[in-house]
Every structure is written in C-alpha cells, then in structure tokens.
Amino acid sequence: MDRIEISAKTVEEALEVALRELDAEREEVAVEVVSQGRTGLFGIGSEQAKVRVIRLSASDELSAQALEIVNGLLSVMGVEVMSTIGSSGDDEIGPTIDIQGDDSGLLIGKRGETLQAFQFLVNLTLNNKIGSHRVVIVDVEKYKERRSRSLQALANRVAERVVASGRPVTLEPMPASERRVIHMALSDNAGVTTESSGDRQDRKVTVMPRKDDY
C-alpha cells in the first residue's frame, strides 16, 4: 500500500495514523491536506480533518533531505508548526515543503519576504549538503498559491486598464517568482506586453500596450 486517505480530529492526528498504516516516516511520504476540518458550534457542523498520504520512491533523496533541513531550521526558530512534503516535484522543480501551524504566520512576513528568505536558506543549505540545483519550494498555509491567484487577477485588471488608456502601468517591486507570475499571466494577452526593469530588490514589472497600438 503506497497511498492512503485518513480522517481524524486534526491534521496532525490524521497524519500520524496514515504513517502507522503505511509503516513510514514523515520524510518518506508526500502529504496533501484535503481538509483542515472544523469544530462547528457545540459539535454541530463539525468536520474531521482529512489527509492524503503517498509514499515517495526510495530514490527521492532530495525530498527527505529538504524536509530534514526545514525541520532543523524550524527547531532552531522555536516555532509551533508542522512541515510535510507536499509534492516530490519533477526533473526541473524540486519538492514542495508545506508548513502549517499556530505560528505559521511568522514565517510569511511582509509580502512574503520572510518566506522568500527562509526558502533561500533552505536551498543554500541543501545545495551545500548534496549539491542539488533543483529549487525546493517552501510554502506556508498555501500562501504562495493564494498569492499567485491574487497576482494573476491583478495582472488581468492592470492589462484591461492599459488597453483602455493606452498608457503603461508599472507595478510595485516584486521578487523574481512573483514577477514571473505576472509575465506568464499576460503572455498570451493580445493587447499588452510586459517587461522587468530596475535593480535587485527594486525590480518591477511594467505592463505596456503592444507596440502596434502604442
């Protein structure tokens, strides 16, 4: 048995049951939180947490090493969170480590800056340890997923404004990963084009009318 779904009162309890059933350690599995569950009012409308747990291949050393490094850093920081392997990645992008828990908000920071720094430290440590050049993604409470959806919506709104006004709009400075979301969201837009400019932390995306119309 290499895949299992378990429901329990909390995500942590469901994961512990799944690990026992699979006879596996946490670093040997990828975990998808299907539902966080909810307590309801006086037990009415309550819902158990549910996790889907998949055993990783024996050769997936990168996932295990990444989780070990993340847990080591979290232990030093003294935060109350749980980290799991969300996915094992592919040949280009490394595994995703998901972090959840009461103190998880402390790891995000303003506009995700703390999370970006934490991910950089994880990858730097991992590269020095095993020489891997696949980027490990670290996410907290699905922050990056929510942020990506928000940026895509922003890109489309700005594109509509640029097409209507015929004038370029420059967005606030963003890290490379977020600028990439903007570029990709508008890559097939027939009315606008995008470009990045600026140095290091001040790099911004400008959305411009296509040259035929500009």
mmCIF file of N, CA and C in Angstrom, residues 25-119:
data_model
loop_
_atom_site.group_PDB
_atom_site.id
_atom_site.type_symbol
_atom_site.label_atom_id
_atom_site.label_comp_id
_atom_site.label_asym_id
_atom_site.label_seq_id
_atom_site.Cartn_x
_atom_site.Cartn_y
_atom_site.Cartn_z
ATOM 1 N N GLU A 25 8.095 6.818 7.690
ATOM 2 C CA GLU A 25 8.479 8.025 8.402
ATOM 3 C C GLU A 25 7.967 9.235 7.627
ATOM 4 N N ARG A 26 7.921 10.391 8.305
ATOM 5 C CA ARG A 26 7.364 11.587 7.673
ATOM 6 C C ARG A 26 8.137 11.992 6.428
ATOM 7 N N GLU A 27 9.460 11.818 6.449
ATOM 8 C CA GLU A 27 10.266 12.220 5.293
ATOM 9 C C GLU A 27 10.154 11.249 4.118
ATOM 10 N N GLU A 28 9.418 10.146 4.315
ATOM 11 C CA GLU A 28 9.269 9.155 3.246
ATOM 12 C C GLU A 28 7.957 9.302 2.488
ATOM 13 N N VAL A 29 7.153 10.312 2.833
ATOM 14 C CA VAL A 29 5.845 10.452 2.203
ATOM 15 C C VAL A 29 5.585 11.896 1.768
ATOM 16 N N ALA A 30 4.715 12.042 0.786
ATOM 17 C CA ALA A 30 4.170 13.345 0.407
ATOM 18 C C ALA A 30 2.775 13.439 0.994
ATOM 19 N N VAL A 31 2.439 14.610 1.517
ATOM 20 C CA VAL A 31 1.171 14.775 2.219
ATOM 21 C C VAL A 31 0.350 15.875 1.568
ATOM 22 N N GLU A 32 -0.888 15.551 1.222
ATOM 23 C CA GLU A 32 -1.830 16.557 0.739
ATOM 24 C C GLU A 32 -2.931 16.706 1.780
ATOM 25 N N VAL A 33 -3.093 17.922 2.291
ATOM 26 C CA VAL A 33 -4.160 18.177 3.265
ATOM 27 C C VAL A 33 -5.451 18.409 2.485
ATOM 28 N N VAL A 34 -6.325 17.424 2.483
ATOM 29 C CA VAL A 34 -7.591 17.508 1.754
ATOM 30 C C VAL A 34 -8.543 18.461 2.463
ATOM 31 N N SER A 35 -8.563 18.387 3.789
ATOM 32 C CA SER A 35 -9.433 19.261 4.574
ATOM 33 C C SER A 35 -8.790 19.517 5.929
ATOM 34 N N GLN A 36 -8.822 20.785 6.362
ATOM 35 C CA GLN A 36 -8.303 21.140 7.684
ATOM 36 C C GLN A 36 -9.288 20.736 8.786
ATOM 37 N N GLY A 37 -10.552 20.467 8.387
ATOM 38 C CA GLY A 37 -11.582 20.144 9.366
ATOM 39 C C GLY A 37 -12.084 21.397 10.056
ATOM 40 N N ARG A 38 -13.156 21.266 10.787
ATOM 41 C CA ARG A 38 -13.683 22.395 11.569
ATOM 42 C C ARG A 38 -14.447 21.846 12.763
ATOM 43 N N THR A 39 -14.461 22.646 13.833
ATOM 44 C CA THR A 39 -15.059 22.176 15.085
ATOM 45 C C THR A 39 -16.568 22.366 15.118
ATOM 46 N N GLY A 40 -17.103 23.368 14.418
ATOM 47 C CA GLY A 40 -18.530 23.623 14.469
ATOM 48 C C GLY A 40 -18.916 24.272 15.789
ATOM 49 N N LEU A 41 -20.186 24.497 15.967
ATOM 50 C CA LEU A 41 -20.705 25.116 17.192
ATOM 51 C C LEU A 41 -21.405 24.056 18.025
ATOM 52 N N PHE A 42 -20.849 23.788 19.217
ATOM 53 C CA PHE A 42 -21.364 22.715 20.072
ATOM 54 C C PHE A 42 -21.399 21.382 19.322
ATOM 55 N N GLY A 43 -20.414 21.205 18.434
ATOM 56 C CA GLY A 43 -20.317 19.951 17.689
ATOM 57 C C GLY A 43 -21.172 19.892 16.447
ATOM 58 N N ILE A 44 -22.050 20.898 16.263
ATOM 59 C CA ILE A 44 -22.920 20.913 15.090
ATOM 60 C C ILE A 44 -22.159 21.498 13.899
ATOM 61 N N GLY A 45 -22.168 20.772 12.792
ATOM 62 C CA GLY A 45 -21.454 21.238 11.608
ATOM 63 C C GLY A 45 -19.969 20.963 11.654
ATOM 64 N N SER A 46 -19.551 20.167 12.616
ATOM 65 C CA SER A 46 -18.123 19.842 12.703
ATOM 66 C C SER A 46 -17.729 18.911 11.567
ATOM 67 N N GLU A 47 -16.455 18.955 11.219
ATOM 68 C CA GLU A 47 -15.939 18.135 10.121
ATOM 69 C C GLU A 47 -14.525 17.700 10.457
ATOM 70 N N GLN A 48 -14.243 16.430 10.253
ATOM 71 C CA GLN A 48 -12.910 15.928 10.557
ATOM 72 C C GLN A 48 -11.897 16.395 9.519
ATOM 73 N N ALA A 49 -10.656 16.510 9.949
ATOM 74 C CA ALA A 49 -9.567 16.805 9.021
ATOM 75 C C ALA A 49 -9.284 15.553 8.190
ATOM 76 N N LYS A 50 -8.824 15.752 6.981
ATOM 77 C CA LYS A 50 -8.511 14.609 6.109
ATOM 78 C C LYS A 50 -7.193 14.858 5.392
ATOM 79 N N VAL A 51 -6.342 13.848 5.345
ATOM 80 C CA VAL A 51 -5.082 13.945 4.613
ATOM 81 C C VAL A 51 -4.975 12.795 3.621
ATOM 82 N N ARG A 52 -4.313 13.074 2.514
ATOM 83 C CA ARG A 52 -3.974 12.045 1.530
ATOM 84 C C ARG A 52 -2.455 11.877 1.566
ATOM 85 N N VAL A 53 -1.984 10.697 1.855
ATOM 86 C CA VAL A 53 -0.561 10.451 2.051
ATOM 87 C C VAL A 53 -0.061 9.450 1.011
ATOM 88 N N ILE A 54 1.027 9.815 0.332
ATOM 89 C CA ILE A 54 1.587 8.986 -0.736
ATOM 90 C C ILE A 54 3.040 8.679 -0.420
ATOM 91 N N ARG A 55 3.399 7.414 -0.462
ATOM 92 C CA ARG A 55 4.779 7.025 -0.204
ATOM 93 C C ARG A 55 5.662 7.458 -1.369
ATOM 94 N N LEU A 56 6.782 8.095 -1.061
ATOM 95 C CA LEU A 56 7.715 8.525 -2.098
ATOM 96 C C LEU A 56 8.591 7.358 -2.534
ATOM 97 N N SER A 57 9.155 7.485 -3.722
ATOM 98 C CA SER A 57 10.063 6.447 -4.198
ATOM 99 C C SER A 57 11.328 6.453 -3.355
ATOM 100 N N ALA A 58 11.954 5.318 -3.257
ATOM 101 C CA ALA A 58 13.151 5.187 -2.433
ATOM 102 C C ALA A 58 14.285 6.076 -2.925
ATOM 103 N N SER A 59 14.241 6.447 -4.201
ATOM 104 C CA SER A 59 15.330 7.232 -4.790
ATOM 105 C C SER A 59 15.162 8.738 -4.562
ATOM 106 N N ASP A 60 14.043 9.147 -3.981
ATOM 107 C CA ASP A 60 13.783 10.575 -3.837
ATOM 108 C C ASP A 60 14.473 11.134 -2.596
ATOM 109 N N GLU A 61 15.797 11.189 -2.669
ATOM 110 C CA GLU A 61 16.593 11.658 -1.543
ATOM 111 C C GLU A 61 16.390 13.147 -1.296
ATOM 112 N N LEU A 62 16.173 13.906 -2.363
ATOM 113 C CA LEU A 62 16.070 15.354 -2.224
ATOM 114 C C LEU A 62 14.921 15.751 -1.300
ATOM 115 N N SER A 63 13.766 15.097 -1.432
ATOM 116 C CA SER A 63 12.613 15.419 -0.591
ATOM 117 C C SER A 63 12.926 15.194 0.879
ATOM 118 N N ALA A 64 13.534 14.060 1.177
ATOM 119 C CA ALA A 64 13.857 13.732 2.562
ATOM 120 C C ALA A 64 14.884 14.705 3.137
ATOM 121 N N GLN A 65 15.900 15.028 2.338
ATOM 122 C CA GLN A 65 16.926 15.954 2.803
ATOM 123 C C GLN A 65 16.341 17.349 3.029
ATOM 124 N N ALA A 66 15.470 17.778 2.097
ATOM 125 C CA ALA A 66 14.858 19.101 2.215
ATOM 126 C C ALA A 66 14.008 19.184 3.477
ATOM 127 N N LEU A 67 13.212 18.153 3.743
ATOM 128 C CA LEU A 67 12.364 18.153 4.938
ATOM 129 C C LEU A 67 13.211 18.169 6.209
ATOM 130 N N GLU A 68 14.312 17.454 6.190
ATOM 131 C CA GLU A 68 15.198 17.425 7.350
ATOM 132 C C GLU A 68 15.784 18.815 7.624
ATOM 133 N N ILE A 69 16.192 19.515 6.561
ATOM 134 C CA ILE A 69 16.757 20.860 6.715
ATOM 135 C C ILE A 69 15.688 21.832 7.214
ATOM 136 N N VAL A 70 14.492 21.761 6.634
ATOM 137 C CA VAL A 70 13.397 22.635 7.074
ATOM 138 C C VAL A 70 13.101 22.408 8.549
ATOM 139 N N ASN A 71 13.003 21.148 8.952
ATOM 140 C CA ASN A 71 12.696 20.849 10.353
ATOM 141 C C ASN A 71 13.802 21.334 11.289
ATOM 142 N N GLY A 72 15.042 21.233 10.825
ATOM 143 C CA GLY A 72 16.160 21.721 11.633
ATOM 144 C C GLY A 72 16.092 23.221 11.848
ATOM 145 N N LEU A 73 15.786 23.956 10.789
ATOM 146 C CA LEU A 73 15.671 25.415 10.892
ATOM 147 C C LEU A 73 14.482 25.814 11.765
ATOM 148 N N LEU A 74 13.370 25.108 11.596
ATOM 149 C CA LEU A 74 12.181 25.412 12.400
ATOM 150 C C LEU A 74 12.433 25.148 13.879
ATOM 151 N N SER A 75 13.200 24.113 14.170
ATOM 152 C CA SER A 75 13.521 23.783 15.558
ATOM 153 C C SER A 75 14.357 24.889 16.192
ATOM 154 N N VAL A 76 15.318 25.408 15.445
ATOM 155 C CA VAL A 76 16.157 26.499 15.938
ATOM 156 C C VAL A 76 15.312 27.751 16.182
ATOM 157 N N MET A 77 14.338 27.985 15.290
ATOM 158 C CA MET A 77 13.477 29.169 15.416
ATOM 159 C C MET A 77 12.472 29.024 16.556
ATOM 160 N N GLY A 78 12.192 27.793 16.972
ATOM 161 C CA GLY A 78 11.282 27.564 18.089
ATOM 162 C C GLY A 78 9.830 27.866 17.785
ATOM 163 N N VAL A 79 9.399 27.629 16.535
ATOM 164 C CA VAL A 79 8.015 27.909 16.168
ATOM 165 C C VAL A 79 7.176 26.639 16.237
ATOM 166 N N GLU A 80 5.887 26.813 16.547
ATOM 167 C CA GLU A 80 4.965 25.695 16.664
ATOM 168 C C GLU A 80 4.283 25.460 15.314
ATOM 169 N N VAL A 81 4.892 24.629 14.491
ATOM 170 C CA VAL A 81 4.359 24.338 13.164
ATOM 171 C C VAL A 81 4.620 22.879 12.814
ATOM 172 N N MET A 82 3.972 22.422 11.751
ATOM 173 C CA MET A 82 4.185 21.073 11.234
ATOM 174 C C MET A 82 4.596 21.183 9.772
ATOM 175 N N SER A 83 5.651 20.508 9.380
ATOM 176 C CA SER A 83 6.097 20.542 7.990
ATOM 177 C C SER A 83 5.940 19.163 7.360
ATOM 178 N N THR A 84 5.499 19.153 6.110
ATOM 179 C CA THR A 84 5.322 17.907 5.372
ATOM 180 C C THR A 84 5.763 18.116 3.933
ATOM 181 N N ILE A 85 6.016 17.022 3.235
ATOM 182 C CA ILE A 85 6.329 17.088 1.815
ATOM 183 C C ILE A 85 5.024 17.158 1.048
ATOM 184 N N GLY A 86 4.772 18.288 0.391
ATOM 185 C CA GLY A 86 3.535 18.447 -0.359
ATOM 186 C C GLY A 86 3.565 17.725 -1.681
ATOM 187 N N SER A 87 4.718 17.740 -2.348
ATOM 188 C CA SER A 87 4.904 17.006 -3.600
ATOM 189 C C SER A 87 6.387 16.767 -3.778
ATOM 190 N N SER A 88 6.732 15.768 -4.584
ATOM 191 C CA SER A 88 8.137 15.430 -4.792
ATOM 192 C C SER A 88 8.748 16.167 -5.977
ATOM 193 N N GLY A 89 7.946 16.977 -6.693
ATOM 194 C CA GLY A 89 8.469 17.765 -7.804
ATOM 195 C C GLY A 89 8.730 16.941 -9.049
ATOM 196 N N ASP A 90 9.548 17.525 -9.943
ATOM 197 C CA ASP A 90 9.881 16.830 -11.182
ATOM 198 C C ASP A 90 11.353 17.065 -11.507
ATOM 199 N N ASP A 91 11.744 16.866 -12.770
ATOM 200 C CA ASP A 91 13.152 16.983 -13.134
ATOM 201 C C ASP A 91 13.670 18.421 -13.057
ATOM 202 N N GLU A 92 12.760 19.400 -13.117
ATOM 203 C CA GLU A 92 13.180 20.798 -13.110
ATOM 204 C C GLU A 92 12.952 21.463 -11.755
ATOM 205 N N ILE A 93 11.743 21.322 -11.216
ATOM 206 C CA ILE A 93 11.410 21.914 -9.921
ATOM 207 C C ILE A 93 11.461 20.840 -8.852
ATOM 208 N N GLY A 94 12.105 21.162 -7.747
ATOM 209 C CA GLY A 94 12.236 20.198 -6.669
ATOM 210 C C GLY A 94 10.961 20.032 -5.874
ATOM 211 N N PRO A 95 11.033 19.345 -4.755
ATOM 212 C CA PRO A 95 9.843 19.094 -3.941
ATOM 213 C C PRO A 95 9.288 20.367 -3.311
ATOM 214 N N THR A 96 8.026 20.302 -2.920
ATOM 215 C CA THR A 96 7.395 21.389 -2.178
ATOM 216 C C THR A 96 7.239 20.961 -0.730
ATOM 217 N N ILE A 97 7.719 21.800 0.179
ATOM 218 C CA ILE A 97 7.556 21.550 1.611
ATOM 219 C C ILE A 97 6.468 22.480 2.127
ATOM 220 N N ASP A 98 5.397 21.903 2.653
ATOM 221 C CA ASP A 98 4.290 22.689 3.186
ATOM 222 C C ASP A 98 4.437 22.829 4.699
ATOM 223 N N ILE A 99 4.213 24.033 5.197
ATOM 224 C CA ILE A 99 4.294 24.304 6.633
ATOM 225 C C ILE A 99 2.946 24.823 7.112
ATOM 226 N N GLN A 100 2.451 24.256 8.206
ATOM 227 C CA GLN A 100 1.180 24.677 8.785
ATOM 228 C C GLN A 100 1.307 24.676 10.296
ATOM 229 N N GLY A 101 0.483 25.496 10.948
ATOM 230 C CA GLY A 101 0.505 25.500 12.410
ATOM 231 C C GLY A 101 0.220 26.866 12.988
ATOM 232 N N ASP A 102 0.157 26.937 14.311
ATOM 233 C CA ASP A 102 -0.224 28.163 15.003
ATOM 234 C C ASP A 102 0.719 29.319 14.721
ATOM 235 N N ASP A 103 2.013 29.043 14.568
ATOM 236 C CA ASP A 103 2.996 30.108 14.371
ATOM 237 C C ASP A 103 3.359 30.317 12.905
ATOM 238 N N SER A 104 2.596 29.701 12.006
ATOM 239 C CA SER A 104 2.987 29.736 10.590
ATOM 240 C C SER A 104 3.032 31.148 10.019
ATOM 241 N N GLY A 105 2.157 32.041 10.538
ATOM 242 C CA GLY A 105 2.140 33.404 10.026
ATOM 243 C C GLY A 105 3.459 34.122 10.215
ATOM 244 N N LEU A 106 4.224 33.727 11.230
ATOM 245 C CA LEU A 106 5.514 34.360 11.491
ATOM 246 C C LEU A 106 6.511 34.089 10.373
ATOM 247 N N LEU A 107 6.279 33.025 9.611
ATOM 248 C CA LEU A 107 7.218 32.629 8.564
ATOM 249 C C LEU A 107 6.925 33.294 7.224
ATOM 250 N N ILE A 108 5.823 34.014 7.133
ATOM 251 C CA ILE A 108 5.467 34.649 5.859
ATOM 252 C C ILE A 108 6.081 36.037 5.764
ATOM 253 N N GLY A 109 5.824 36.876 6.751
ATOM 254 C CA GLY A 109 6.380 38.214 6.745
ATOM 255 C C GLY A 109 5.663 39.138 5.776
ATOM 256 N N LYS A 110 6.102 40.380 5.721
ATOM 257 C CA LYS A 110 5.500 41.375 4.850
ATOM 258 C C LYS A 110 5.727 40.995 3.399
ATOM 259 N N ARG A 111 4.610 40.851 2.665
ATOM 260 C CA ARG A 111 4.644 40.481 1.248
ATOM 261 C C ARG A 111 5.456 39.207 0.996
ATOM 262 N N GLY A 112 5.490 38.320 1.991
ATOM 263 C CA GLY A 112 6.168 37.043 1.817
ATOM 264 C C GLY A 112 7.676 37.113 1.882
ATOM 265 N N GLU A 113 8.232 38.239 2.372
ATOM 266 C CA GLU A 113 9.688 38.408 2.369
ATOM 267 C C GLU A 113 10.382 37.408 3.296
ATOM 268 N N THR A 114 9.793 37.161 4.466
ATOM 269 C CA THR A 114 10.399 36.197 5.392
ATOM 270 C C THR A 114 10.383 34.798 4.781
ATOM 271 N N LEU A 115 9.297 34.444 4.120
ATOM 272 C CA LEU A 115 9.189 33.135 3.485
ATOM 273 C C LEU A 115 10.212 32.985 2.360
ATOM 274 N N GLN A 116 10.400 34.046 1.571
ATOM 275 C CA GLN A 116 11.395 34.007 0.498
ATOM 276 C C GLN A 116 12.788 33.782 1.070
ATOM 277 N N ALA A 117 13.099 34.486 2.169
ATOM 278 C CA ALA A 117 14.412 34.344 2.794
ATOM 279 C C ALA A 117 14.592 32.937 3.360
ATOM 280 N N PHE A 118 13.524 32.408 3.957
ATOM 281 C CA PHE A 118 13.582 31.057 4.525
ATOM 282 C C PHE A 118 13.821 30.037 3.416
ATOM 283 N N GLN A 119 13.105 30.174 2.299
ATOM 284 C CA GLN A 119 13.287 29.255 1.176
ATOM 285 C C GLN A 119 14.700 29.349 0.618
#
